[in-house]
Structure formats: C-alpha cells, structure tokens
Short mmCIF file of N, CA and C in Angstrom, two decimals:
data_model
loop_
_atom_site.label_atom_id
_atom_site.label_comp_id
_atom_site.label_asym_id
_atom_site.label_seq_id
_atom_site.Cartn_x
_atom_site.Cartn_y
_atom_site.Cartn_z
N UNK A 65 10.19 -10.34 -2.01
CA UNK A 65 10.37 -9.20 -1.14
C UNK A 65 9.59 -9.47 0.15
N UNK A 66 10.38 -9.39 0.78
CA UNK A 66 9.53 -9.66 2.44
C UNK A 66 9.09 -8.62 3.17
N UNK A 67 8.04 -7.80 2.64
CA UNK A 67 7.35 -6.34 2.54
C UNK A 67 5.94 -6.70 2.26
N UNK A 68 5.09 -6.16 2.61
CA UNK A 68 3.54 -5.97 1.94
C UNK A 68 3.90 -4.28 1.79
N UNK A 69 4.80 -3.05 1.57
CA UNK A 69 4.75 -2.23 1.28
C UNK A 69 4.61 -1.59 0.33
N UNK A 70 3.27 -0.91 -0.10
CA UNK A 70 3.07 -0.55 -1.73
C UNK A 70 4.17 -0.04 -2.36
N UNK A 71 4.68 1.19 -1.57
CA UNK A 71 5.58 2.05 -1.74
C UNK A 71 7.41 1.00 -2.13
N UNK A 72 7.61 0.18 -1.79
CA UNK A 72 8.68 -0.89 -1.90
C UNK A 72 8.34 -1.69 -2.92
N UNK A 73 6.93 -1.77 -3.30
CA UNK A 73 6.67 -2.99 -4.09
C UNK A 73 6.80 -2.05 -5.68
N UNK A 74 6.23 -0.76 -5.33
CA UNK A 74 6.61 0.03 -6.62
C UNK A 74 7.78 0.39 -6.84
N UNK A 75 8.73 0.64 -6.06
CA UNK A 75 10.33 1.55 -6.28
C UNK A 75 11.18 0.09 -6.67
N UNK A 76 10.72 -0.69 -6.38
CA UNK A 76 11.34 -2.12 -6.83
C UNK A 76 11.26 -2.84 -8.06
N UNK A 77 9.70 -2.24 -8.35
CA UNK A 77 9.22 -2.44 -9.61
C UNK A 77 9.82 -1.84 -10.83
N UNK A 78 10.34 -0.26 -10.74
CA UNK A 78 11.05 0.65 -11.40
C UNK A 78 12.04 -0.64 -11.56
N UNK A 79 12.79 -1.12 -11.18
CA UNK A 79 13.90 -1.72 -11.73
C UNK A 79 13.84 -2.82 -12.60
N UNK A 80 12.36 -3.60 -12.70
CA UNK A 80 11.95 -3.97 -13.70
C UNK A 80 12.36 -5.99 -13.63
N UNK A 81 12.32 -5.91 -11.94
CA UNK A 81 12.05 -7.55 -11.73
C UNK A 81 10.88 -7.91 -11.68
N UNK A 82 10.99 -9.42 -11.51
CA UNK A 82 9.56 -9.85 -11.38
C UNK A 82 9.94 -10.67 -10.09
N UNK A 83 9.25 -10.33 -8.82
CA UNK A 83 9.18 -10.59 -7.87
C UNK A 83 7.82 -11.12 -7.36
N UNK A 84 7.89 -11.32 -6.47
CA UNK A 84 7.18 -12.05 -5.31
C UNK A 84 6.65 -11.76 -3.99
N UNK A 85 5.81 -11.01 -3.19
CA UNK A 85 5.56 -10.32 -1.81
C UNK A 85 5.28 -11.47 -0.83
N UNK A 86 6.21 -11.65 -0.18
CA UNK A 86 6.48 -12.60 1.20
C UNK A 86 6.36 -11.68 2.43
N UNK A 87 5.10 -11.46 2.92
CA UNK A 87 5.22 -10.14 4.31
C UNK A 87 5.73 -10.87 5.33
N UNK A 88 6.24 -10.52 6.54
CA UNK A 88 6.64 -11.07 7.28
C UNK A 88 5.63 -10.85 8.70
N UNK A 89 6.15 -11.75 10.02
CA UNK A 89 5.39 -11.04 11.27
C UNK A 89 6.48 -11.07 11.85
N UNK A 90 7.71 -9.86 12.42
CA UNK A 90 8.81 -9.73 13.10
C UNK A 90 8.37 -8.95 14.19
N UNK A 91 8.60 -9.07 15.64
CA UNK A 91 8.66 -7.92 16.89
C UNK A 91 9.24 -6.76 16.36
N UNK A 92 9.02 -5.81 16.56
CA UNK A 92 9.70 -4.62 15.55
C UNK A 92 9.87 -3.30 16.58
N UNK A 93 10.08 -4.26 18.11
CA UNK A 93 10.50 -3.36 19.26
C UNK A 93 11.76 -2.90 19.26
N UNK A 94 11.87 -1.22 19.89
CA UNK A 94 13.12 -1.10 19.45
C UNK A 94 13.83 -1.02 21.24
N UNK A 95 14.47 -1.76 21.39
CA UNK A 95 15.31 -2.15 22.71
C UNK A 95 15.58 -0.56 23.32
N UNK A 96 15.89 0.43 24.58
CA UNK A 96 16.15 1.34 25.07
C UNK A 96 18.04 0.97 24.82
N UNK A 97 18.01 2.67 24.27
CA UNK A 97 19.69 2.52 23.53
C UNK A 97 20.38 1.96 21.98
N UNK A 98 19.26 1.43 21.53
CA UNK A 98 19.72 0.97 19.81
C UNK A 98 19.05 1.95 19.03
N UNK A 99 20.57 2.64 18.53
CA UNK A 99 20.05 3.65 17.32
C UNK A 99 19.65 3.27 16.45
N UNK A 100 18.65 4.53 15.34
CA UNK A 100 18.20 4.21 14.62
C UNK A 100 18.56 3.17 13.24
N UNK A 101 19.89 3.59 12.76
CA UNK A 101 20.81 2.64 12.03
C UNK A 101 20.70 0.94 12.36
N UNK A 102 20.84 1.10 13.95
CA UNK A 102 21.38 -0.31 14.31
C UNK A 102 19.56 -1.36 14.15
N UNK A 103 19.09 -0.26 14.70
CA UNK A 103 17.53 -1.06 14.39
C UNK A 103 17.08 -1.50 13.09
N UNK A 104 17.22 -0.48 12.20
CA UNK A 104 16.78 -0.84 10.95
C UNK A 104 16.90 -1.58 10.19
N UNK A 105 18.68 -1.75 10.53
CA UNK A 105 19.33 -3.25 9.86
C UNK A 105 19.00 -4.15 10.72
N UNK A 106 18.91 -4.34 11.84
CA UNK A 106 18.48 -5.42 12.60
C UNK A 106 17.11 -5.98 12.22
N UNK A 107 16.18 -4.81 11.88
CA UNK A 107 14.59 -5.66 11.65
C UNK A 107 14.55 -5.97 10.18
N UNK A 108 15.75 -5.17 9.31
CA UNK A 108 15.36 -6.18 8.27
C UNK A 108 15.90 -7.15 8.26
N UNK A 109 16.39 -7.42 8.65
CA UNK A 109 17.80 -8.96 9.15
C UNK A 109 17.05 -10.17 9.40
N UNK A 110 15.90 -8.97 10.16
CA UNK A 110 14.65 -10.40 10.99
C UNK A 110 13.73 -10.87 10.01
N UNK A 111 13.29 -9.16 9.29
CA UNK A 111 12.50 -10.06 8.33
C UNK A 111 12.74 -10.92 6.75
N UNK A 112 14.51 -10.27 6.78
CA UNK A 112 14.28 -11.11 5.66
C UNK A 112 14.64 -12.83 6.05
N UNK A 113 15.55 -12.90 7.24
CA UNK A 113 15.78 -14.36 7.77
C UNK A 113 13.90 -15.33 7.52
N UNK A 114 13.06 -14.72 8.72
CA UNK A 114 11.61 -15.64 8.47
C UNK A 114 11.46 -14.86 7.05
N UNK A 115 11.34 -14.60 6.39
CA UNK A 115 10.74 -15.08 4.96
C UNK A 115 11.44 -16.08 3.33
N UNK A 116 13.05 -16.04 4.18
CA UNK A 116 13.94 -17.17 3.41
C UNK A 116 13.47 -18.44 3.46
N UNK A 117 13.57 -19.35 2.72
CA UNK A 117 13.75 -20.41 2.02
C UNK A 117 14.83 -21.07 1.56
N UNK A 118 15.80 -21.62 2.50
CA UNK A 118 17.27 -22.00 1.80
C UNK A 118 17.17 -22.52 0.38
N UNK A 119 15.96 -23.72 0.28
CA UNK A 119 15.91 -25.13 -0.64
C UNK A 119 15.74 -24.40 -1.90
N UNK A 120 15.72 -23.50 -2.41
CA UNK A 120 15.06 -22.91 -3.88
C UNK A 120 16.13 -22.18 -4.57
N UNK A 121 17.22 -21.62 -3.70
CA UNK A 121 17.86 -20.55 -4.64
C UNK A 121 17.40 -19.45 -4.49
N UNK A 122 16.03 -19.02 -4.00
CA UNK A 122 16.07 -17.58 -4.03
C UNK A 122 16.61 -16.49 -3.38
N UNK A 123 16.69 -15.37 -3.85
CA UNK A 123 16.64 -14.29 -3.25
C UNK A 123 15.61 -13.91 -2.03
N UNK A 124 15.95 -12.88 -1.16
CA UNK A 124 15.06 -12.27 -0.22
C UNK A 124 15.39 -10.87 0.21
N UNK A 125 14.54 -9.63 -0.10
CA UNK A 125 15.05 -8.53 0.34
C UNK A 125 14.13 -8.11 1.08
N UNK A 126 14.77 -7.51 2.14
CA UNK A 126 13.52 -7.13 3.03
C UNK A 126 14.28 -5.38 3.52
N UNK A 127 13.55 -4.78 4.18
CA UNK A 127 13.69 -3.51 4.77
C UNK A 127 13.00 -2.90 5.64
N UNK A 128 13.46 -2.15 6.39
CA UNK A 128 12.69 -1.37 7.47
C UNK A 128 12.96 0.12 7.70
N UNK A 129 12.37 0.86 7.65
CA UNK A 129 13.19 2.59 7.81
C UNK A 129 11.99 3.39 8.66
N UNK A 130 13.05 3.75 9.71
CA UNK A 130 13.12 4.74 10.44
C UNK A 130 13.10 6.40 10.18
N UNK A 131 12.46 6.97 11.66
CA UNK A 131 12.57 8.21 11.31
C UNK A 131 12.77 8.59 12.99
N UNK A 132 14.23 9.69 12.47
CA UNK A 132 14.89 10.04 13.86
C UNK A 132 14.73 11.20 14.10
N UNK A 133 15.00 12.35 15.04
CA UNK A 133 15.37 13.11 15.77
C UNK A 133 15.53 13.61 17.15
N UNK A 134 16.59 14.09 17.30
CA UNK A 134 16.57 14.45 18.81
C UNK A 134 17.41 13.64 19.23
N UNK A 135 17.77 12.19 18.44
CA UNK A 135 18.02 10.92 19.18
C UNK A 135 16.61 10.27 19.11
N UNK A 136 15.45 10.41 19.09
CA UNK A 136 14.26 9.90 19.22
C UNK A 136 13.82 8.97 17.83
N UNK A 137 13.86 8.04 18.29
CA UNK A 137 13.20 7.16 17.30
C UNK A 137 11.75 7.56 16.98
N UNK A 138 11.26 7.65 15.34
CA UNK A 138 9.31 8.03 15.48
C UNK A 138 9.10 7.15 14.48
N UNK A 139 8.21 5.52 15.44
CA UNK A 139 7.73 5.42 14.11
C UNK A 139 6.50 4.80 13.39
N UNK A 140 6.10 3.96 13.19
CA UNK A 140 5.05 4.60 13.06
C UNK A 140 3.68 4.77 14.06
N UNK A 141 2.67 5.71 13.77
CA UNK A 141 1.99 6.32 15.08
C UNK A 141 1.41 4.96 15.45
N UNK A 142 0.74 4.96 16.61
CA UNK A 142 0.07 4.06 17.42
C UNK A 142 -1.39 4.83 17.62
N UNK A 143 -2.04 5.74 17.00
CA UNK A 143 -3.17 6.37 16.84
C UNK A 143 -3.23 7.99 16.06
N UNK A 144 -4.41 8.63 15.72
CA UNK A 144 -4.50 9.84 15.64
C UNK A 144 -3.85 11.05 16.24
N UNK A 145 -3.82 11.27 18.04
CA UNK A 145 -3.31 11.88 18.43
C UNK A 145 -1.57 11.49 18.51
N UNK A 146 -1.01 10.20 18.35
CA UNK A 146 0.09 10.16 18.37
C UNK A 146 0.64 10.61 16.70
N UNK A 147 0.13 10.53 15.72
CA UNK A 147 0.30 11.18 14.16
C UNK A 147 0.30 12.76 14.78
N UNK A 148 -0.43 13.09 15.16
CA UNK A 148 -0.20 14.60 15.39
C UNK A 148 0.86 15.08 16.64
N UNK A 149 0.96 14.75 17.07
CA UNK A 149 1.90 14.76 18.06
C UNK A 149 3.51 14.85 17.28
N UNK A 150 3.94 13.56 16.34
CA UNK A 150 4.96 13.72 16.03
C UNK A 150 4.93 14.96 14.71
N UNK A 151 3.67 14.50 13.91
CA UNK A 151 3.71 15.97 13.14
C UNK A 151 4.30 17.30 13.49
N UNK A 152 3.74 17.56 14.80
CA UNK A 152 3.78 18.95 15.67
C UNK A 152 5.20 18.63 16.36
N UNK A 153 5.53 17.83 16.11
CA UNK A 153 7.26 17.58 16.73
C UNK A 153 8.42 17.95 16.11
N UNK A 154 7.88 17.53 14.12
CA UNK A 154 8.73 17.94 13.20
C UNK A 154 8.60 18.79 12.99
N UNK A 155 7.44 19.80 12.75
CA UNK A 155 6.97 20.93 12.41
C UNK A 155 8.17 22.03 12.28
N UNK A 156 8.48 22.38 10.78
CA UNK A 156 9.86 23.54 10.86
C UNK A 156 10.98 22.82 11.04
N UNK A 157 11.54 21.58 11.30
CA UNK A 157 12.41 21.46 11.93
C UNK A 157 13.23 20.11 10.96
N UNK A 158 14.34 19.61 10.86
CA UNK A 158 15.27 19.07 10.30
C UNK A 158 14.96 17.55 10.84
N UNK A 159 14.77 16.21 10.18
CA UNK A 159 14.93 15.27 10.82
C UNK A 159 15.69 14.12 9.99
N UNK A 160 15.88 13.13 10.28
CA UNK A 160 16.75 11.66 9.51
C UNK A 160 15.64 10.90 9.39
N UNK A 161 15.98 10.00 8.39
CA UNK A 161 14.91 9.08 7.77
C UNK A 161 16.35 8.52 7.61
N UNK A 162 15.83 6.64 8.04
CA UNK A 162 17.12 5.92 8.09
C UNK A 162 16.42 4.26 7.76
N UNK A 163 16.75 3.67 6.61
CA UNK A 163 16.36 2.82 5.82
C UNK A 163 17.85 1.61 5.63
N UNK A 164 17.36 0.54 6.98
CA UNK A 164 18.00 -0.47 6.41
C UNK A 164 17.44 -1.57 5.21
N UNK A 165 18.32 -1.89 5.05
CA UNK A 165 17.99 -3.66 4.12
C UNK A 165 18.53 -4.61 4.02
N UNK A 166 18.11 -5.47 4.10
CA UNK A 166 18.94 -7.34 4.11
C UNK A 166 18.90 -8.03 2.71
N UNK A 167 19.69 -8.35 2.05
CA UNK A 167 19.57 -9.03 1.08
C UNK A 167 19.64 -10.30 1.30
N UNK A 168 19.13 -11.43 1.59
CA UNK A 168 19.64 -12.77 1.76
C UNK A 168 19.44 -14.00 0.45
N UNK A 169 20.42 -15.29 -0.05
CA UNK A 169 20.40 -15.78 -0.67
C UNK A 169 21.48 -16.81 -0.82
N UNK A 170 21.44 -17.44 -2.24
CA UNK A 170 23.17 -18.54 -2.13
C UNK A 170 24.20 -18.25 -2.02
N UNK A 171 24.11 -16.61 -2.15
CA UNK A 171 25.75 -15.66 -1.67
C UNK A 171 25.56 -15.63 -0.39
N UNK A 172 24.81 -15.71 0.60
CA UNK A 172 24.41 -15.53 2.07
C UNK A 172 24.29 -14.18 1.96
N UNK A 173 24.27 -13.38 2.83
CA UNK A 173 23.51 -12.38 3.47
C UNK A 173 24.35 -10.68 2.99
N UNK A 174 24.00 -9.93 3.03
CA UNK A 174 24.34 -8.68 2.63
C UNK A 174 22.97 -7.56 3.34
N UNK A 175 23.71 -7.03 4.14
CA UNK A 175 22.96 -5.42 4.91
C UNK A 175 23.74 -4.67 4.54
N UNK A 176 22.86 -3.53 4.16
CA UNK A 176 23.28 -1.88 4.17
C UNK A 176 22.53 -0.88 4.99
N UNK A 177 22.17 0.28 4.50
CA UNK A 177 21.39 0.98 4.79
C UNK A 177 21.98 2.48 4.42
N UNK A 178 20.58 3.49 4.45
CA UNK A 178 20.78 4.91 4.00
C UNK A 178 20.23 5.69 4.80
N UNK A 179 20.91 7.03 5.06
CA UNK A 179 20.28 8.15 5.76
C UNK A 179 20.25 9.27 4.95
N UNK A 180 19.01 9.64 4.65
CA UNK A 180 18.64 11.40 4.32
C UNK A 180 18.26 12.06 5.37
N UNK A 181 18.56 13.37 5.06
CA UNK A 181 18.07 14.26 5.97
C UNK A 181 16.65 15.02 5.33
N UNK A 182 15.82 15.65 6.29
CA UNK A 182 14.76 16.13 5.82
C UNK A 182 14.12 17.34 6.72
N UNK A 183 13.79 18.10 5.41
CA UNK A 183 13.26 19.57 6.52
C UNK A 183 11.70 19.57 6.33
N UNK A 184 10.67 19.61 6.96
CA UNK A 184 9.62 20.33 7.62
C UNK A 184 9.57 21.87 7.29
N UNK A 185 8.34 22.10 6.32
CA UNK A 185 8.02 23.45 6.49
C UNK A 185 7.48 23.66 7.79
N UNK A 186 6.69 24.87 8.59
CA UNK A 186 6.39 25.25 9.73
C UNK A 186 5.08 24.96 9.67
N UNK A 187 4.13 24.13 10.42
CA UNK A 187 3.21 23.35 9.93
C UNK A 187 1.89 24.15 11.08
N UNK A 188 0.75 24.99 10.47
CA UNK A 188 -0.22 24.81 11.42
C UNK A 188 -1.12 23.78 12.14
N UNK A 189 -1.62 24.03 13.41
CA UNK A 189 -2.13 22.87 14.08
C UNK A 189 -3.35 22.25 13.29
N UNK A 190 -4.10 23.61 12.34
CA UNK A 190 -5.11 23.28 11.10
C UNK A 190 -4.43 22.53 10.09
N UNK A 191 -3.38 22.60 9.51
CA UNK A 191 -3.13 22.02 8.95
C UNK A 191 -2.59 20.07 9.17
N UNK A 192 -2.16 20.44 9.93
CA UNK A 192 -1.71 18.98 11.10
C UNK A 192 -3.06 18.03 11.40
N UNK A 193 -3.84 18.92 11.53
CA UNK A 193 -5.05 18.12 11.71
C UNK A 193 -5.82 17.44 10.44
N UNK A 194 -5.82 18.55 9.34
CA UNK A 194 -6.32 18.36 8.02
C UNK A 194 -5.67 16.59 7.05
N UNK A 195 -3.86 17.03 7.78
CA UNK A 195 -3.28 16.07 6.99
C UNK A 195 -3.67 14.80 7.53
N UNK A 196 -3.81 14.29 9.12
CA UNK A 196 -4.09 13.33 9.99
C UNK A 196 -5.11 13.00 9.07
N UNK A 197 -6.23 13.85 9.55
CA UNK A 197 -7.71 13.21 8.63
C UNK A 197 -7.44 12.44 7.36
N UNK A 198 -6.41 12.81 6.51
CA UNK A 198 -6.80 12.17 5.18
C UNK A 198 -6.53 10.88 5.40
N UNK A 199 -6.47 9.83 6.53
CA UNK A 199 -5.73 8.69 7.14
C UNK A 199 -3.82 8.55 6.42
N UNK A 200 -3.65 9.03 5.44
CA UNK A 200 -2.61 9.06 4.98
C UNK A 200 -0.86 8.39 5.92
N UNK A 201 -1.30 9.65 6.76
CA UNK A 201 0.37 9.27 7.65
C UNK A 201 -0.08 8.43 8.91
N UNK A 202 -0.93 7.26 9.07
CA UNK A 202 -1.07 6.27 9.63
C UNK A 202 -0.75 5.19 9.78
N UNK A 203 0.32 4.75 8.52
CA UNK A 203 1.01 3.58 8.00
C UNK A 203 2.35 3.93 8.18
N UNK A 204 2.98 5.34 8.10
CA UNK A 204 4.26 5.69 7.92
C UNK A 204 4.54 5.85 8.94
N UNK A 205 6.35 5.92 9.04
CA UNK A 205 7.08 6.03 10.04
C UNK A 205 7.23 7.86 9.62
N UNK A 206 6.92 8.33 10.74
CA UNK A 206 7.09 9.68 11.06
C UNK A 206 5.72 10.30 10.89
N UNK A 207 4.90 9.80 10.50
CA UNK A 207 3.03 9.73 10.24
C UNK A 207 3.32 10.94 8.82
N UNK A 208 4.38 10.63 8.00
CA UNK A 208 4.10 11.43 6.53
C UNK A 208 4.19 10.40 5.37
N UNK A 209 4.00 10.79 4.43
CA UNK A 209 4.46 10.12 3.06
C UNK A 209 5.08 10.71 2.08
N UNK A 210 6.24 11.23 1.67
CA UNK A 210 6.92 12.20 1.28
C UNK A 210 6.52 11.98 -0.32
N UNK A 211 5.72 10.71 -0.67
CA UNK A 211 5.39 10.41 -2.11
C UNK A 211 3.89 10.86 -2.34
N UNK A 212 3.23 10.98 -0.97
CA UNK A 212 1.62 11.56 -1.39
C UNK A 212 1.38 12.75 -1.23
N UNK A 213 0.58 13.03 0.00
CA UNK A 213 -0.01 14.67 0.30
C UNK A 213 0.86 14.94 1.01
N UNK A 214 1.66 13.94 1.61
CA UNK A 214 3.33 14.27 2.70
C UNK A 214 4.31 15.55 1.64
N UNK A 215 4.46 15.92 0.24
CA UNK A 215 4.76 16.46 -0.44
C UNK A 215 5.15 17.86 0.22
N UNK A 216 4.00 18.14 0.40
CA UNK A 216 3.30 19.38 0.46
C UNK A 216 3.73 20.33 1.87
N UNK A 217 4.38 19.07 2.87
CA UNK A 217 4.90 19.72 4.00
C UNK A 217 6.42 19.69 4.17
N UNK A 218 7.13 18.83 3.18
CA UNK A 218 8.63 18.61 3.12
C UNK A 218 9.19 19.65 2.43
N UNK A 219 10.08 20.64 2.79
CA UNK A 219 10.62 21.80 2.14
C UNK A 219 12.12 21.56 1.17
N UNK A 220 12.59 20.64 1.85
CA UNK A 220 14.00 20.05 1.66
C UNK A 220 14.54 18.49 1.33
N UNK A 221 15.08 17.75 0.93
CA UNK A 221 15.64 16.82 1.73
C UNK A 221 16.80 16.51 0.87
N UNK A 222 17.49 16.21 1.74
CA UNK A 222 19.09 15.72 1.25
C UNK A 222 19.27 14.23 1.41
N UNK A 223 20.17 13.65 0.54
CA UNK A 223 20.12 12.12 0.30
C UNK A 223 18.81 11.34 -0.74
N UNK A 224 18.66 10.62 -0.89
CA UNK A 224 18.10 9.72 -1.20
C UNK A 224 16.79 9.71 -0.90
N UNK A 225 16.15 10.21 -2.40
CA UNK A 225 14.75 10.49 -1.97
C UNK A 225 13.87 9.01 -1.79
N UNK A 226 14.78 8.18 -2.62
CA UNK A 226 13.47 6.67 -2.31
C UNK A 226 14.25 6.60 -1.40
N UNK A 227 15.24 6.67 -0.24
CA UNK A 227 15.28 6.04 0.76
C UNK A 227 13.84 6.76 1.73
N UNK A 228 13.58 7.79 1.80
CA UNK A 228 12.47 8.67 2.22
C UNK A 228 11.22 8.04 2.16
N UNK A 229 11.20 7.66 1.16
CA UNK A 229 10.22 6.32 0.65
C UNK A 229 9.98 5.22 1.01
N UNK A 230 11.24 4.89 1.07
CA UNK A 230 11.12 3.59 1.86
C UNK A 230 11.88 2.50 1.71
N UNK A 231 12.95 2.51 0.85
CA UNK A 231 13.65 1.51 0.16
C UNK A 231 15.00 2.40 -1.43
N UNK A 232 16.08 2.12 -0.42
CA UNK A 232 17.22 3.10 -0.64
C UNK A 232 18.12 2.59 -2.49
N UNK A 233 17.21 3.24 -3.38
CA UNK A 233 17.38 1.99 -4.58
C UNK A 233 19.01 1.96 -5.09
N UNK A 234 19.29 3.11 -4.76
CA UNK A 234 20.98 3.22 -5.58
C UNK A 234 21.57 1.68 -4.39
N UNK A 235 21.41 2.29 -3.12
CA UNK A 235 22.42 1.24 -2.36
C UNK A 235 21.48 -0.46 -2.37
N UNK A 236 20.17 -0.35 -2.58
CA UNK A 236 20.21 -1.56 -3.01
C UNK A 236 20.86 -2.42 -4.36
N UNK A 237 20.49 -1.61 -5.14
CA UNK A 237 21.47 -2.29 -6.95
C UNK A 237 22.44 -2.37 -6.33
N UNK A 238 23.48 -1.36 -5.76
CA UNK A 238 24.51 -1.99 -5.53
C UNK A 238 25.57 -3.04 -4.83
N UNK A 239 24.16 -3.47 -3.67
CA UNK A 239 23.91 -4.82 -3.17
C UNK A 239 23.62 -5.96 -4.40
N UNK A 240 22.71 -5.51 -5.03
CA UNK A 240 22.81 -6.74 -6.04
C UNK A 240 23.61 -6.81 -6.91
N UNK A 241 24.32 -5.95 -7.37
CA UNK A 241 25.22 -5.96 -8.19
C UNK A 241 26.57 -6.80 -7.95
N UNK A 242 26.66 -6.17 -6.42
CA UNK A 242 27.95 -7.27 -5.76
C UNK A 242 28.15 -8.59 -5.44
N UNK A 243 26.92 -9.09 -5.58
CA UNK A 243 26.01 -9.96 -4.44
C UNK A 243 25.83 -11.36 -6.43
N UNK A 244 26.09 -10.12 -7.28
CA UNK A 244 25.91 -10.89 -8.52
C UNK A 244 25.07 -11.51 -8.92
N UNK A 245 23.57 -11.17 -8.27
CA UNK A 245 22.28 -11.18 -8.09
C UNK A 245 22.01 -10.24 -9.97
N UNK A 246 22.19 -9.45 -9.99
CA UNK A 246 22.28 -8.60 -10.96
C UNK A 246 23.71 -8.51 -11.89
N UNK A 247 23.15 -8.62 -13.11
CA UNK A 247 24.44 -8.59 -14.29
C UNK A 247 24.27 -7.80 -15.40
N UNK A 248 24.39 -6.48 -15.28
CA UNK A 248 24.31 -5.33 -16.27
C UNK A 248 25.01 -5.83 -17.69
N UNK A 249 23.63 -5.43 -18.60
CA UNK A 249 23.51 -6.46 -19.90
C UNK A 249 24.72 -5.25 -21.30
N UNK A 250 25.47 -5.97 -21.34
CA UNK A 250 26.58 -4.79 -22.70
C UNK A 250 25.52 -4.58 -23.79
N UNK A 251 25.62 -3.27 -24.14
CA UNK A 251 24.80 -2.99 -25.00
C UNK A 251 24.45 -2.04 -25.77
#
C-alpha cells in the first residue's frame, strides 16, 4: 500500500491481507480548475506509479481523498488557524468527501473513486477551538476525522462511510475482484 495512513492501513486490514506500507513523496498540488474527482485519481495515479516495482509481480494500491465544497477544494490544513477556518466553513452545512484509488500491477493499472456526502452539525467557535486543540484534525483533509472525536460533529452522511475515512472498501474489492487480484473462496 503506498500510504503511511493508519486509517487505510486499518480498513485494509478488515479485509484480511497481508500487506506491506510503501509511503510515497508525490507534489500533491492541486492545479487552478481540476476538480476534486479529477485530483484524487490523479494523485493516487502518482502515488501508486513511484511506489511500483514492475520486476516482482506485485500489487500497489494507493489513494488520496478529498474534501469539497462550494467547488472549493479543503485539504488538509496548513496550520491551527487554517483547521479552524475550514471547521467554521463547514459548520451546519453539507459537504463531499471524494476518495480516489489506483490499483497498479501485472493486469496494469485500474482507478476508481467514491463520493459521499456529509452534513456538519452547527458547530460553536468553543467548540471549534476545543476540537483543533485535541491536534486531531491536523492530518485530515477537511481538519476532521469522522472515525475519532470528528464523530461527534458529523450529523449525517450519505455514501460510503470508509470512503469518509479514507479508502472506499466496497469499490476497492471490486477493483480487485476484476483486476483478479482477489478470488472469492466457494464455501
């Protein structure tokens, strides 16, 4: 997996491979005008390409997910006041969480990706501040974690809660499944 992401390294784990963490170092700028979709598959494209290995046979899955609204790409903060900032942006309000992935290997290459939607309870500036402090939404794209104390402010969400997470598991199996990476055992 071409991730150092806990959150990817566990929802991956649920499926009960035994893998490998290959992190990558990709530019992970997003060009003026490439939507969120088009980015996501694009940076995992990048990272799973540098962390392949033609000579072995292996597999490589990599991913990247976004968080949209407005049209506005958010992701992740670049400090404290920028975590609160987008906090106080979502606050109450409806946004997309958009999770590409690259599968690469001896089948060659396979991208997908998933979009949920997600609602924001109405968030005080005490509270916004409280959540910042716990360093928590400093790593994430949208500065939440919808798997930790991020819980507690998400009212809704539609789609795919591990895509929210970070790694979209139905549409990945079914990358591997096609990809014949995976062979569901009769039984």
């Amino acid at each position: 997996m071409a991730s150092a992401s806990p959150r990817r390294k566990k929802l991956l784990g649920w499926l009960g491979f035994d893998f490998e963490i290959r992190p990558t170092d990709v530019d992970e700028t997003i060009p003026a005008g490439e939507s969120a979709n088009e980015a996501c598959r694009r940076l995992a494209r990048a990272k799973a390409d540098a962390a392949f290995q033609d000579d072995n046979g292996e597999v490589i899955l990599a991913a990247d997910t976004l968080v949209t609204i407005d049209g506005r790409i958010l992701g992740k903060p670049g400090d404290v006041a920028d975590a609160k900032r987008m906090l106080g942006y979502l606050s109450g309000r409806e946004h997309q969480v958009v999770t590409g992935f690259h599968l690469i290997g001896p089948f060659g290459g396979k991208t997908g990706s998933a979009q949920s939607r997600v609602r924001f309870r109405r968030l005080s500036q005490a509270e916004i501040d409280a959540y910042v402090a716990t360093g928590e939404p400093m790593d994430k794209a949208g500065s939440y974690a919808i798997q930790g104390m991020g819980a507690c402010i998400v009212e809704e969400v539609s789609g795919s809660y591990t895509n929210v997470v970070g790694l979209p598991l139905a549409r990945v199996v079914e990358g591997l499944l096609s990809s014949g990476i995976i062979v569901p055992k009769e039984g």
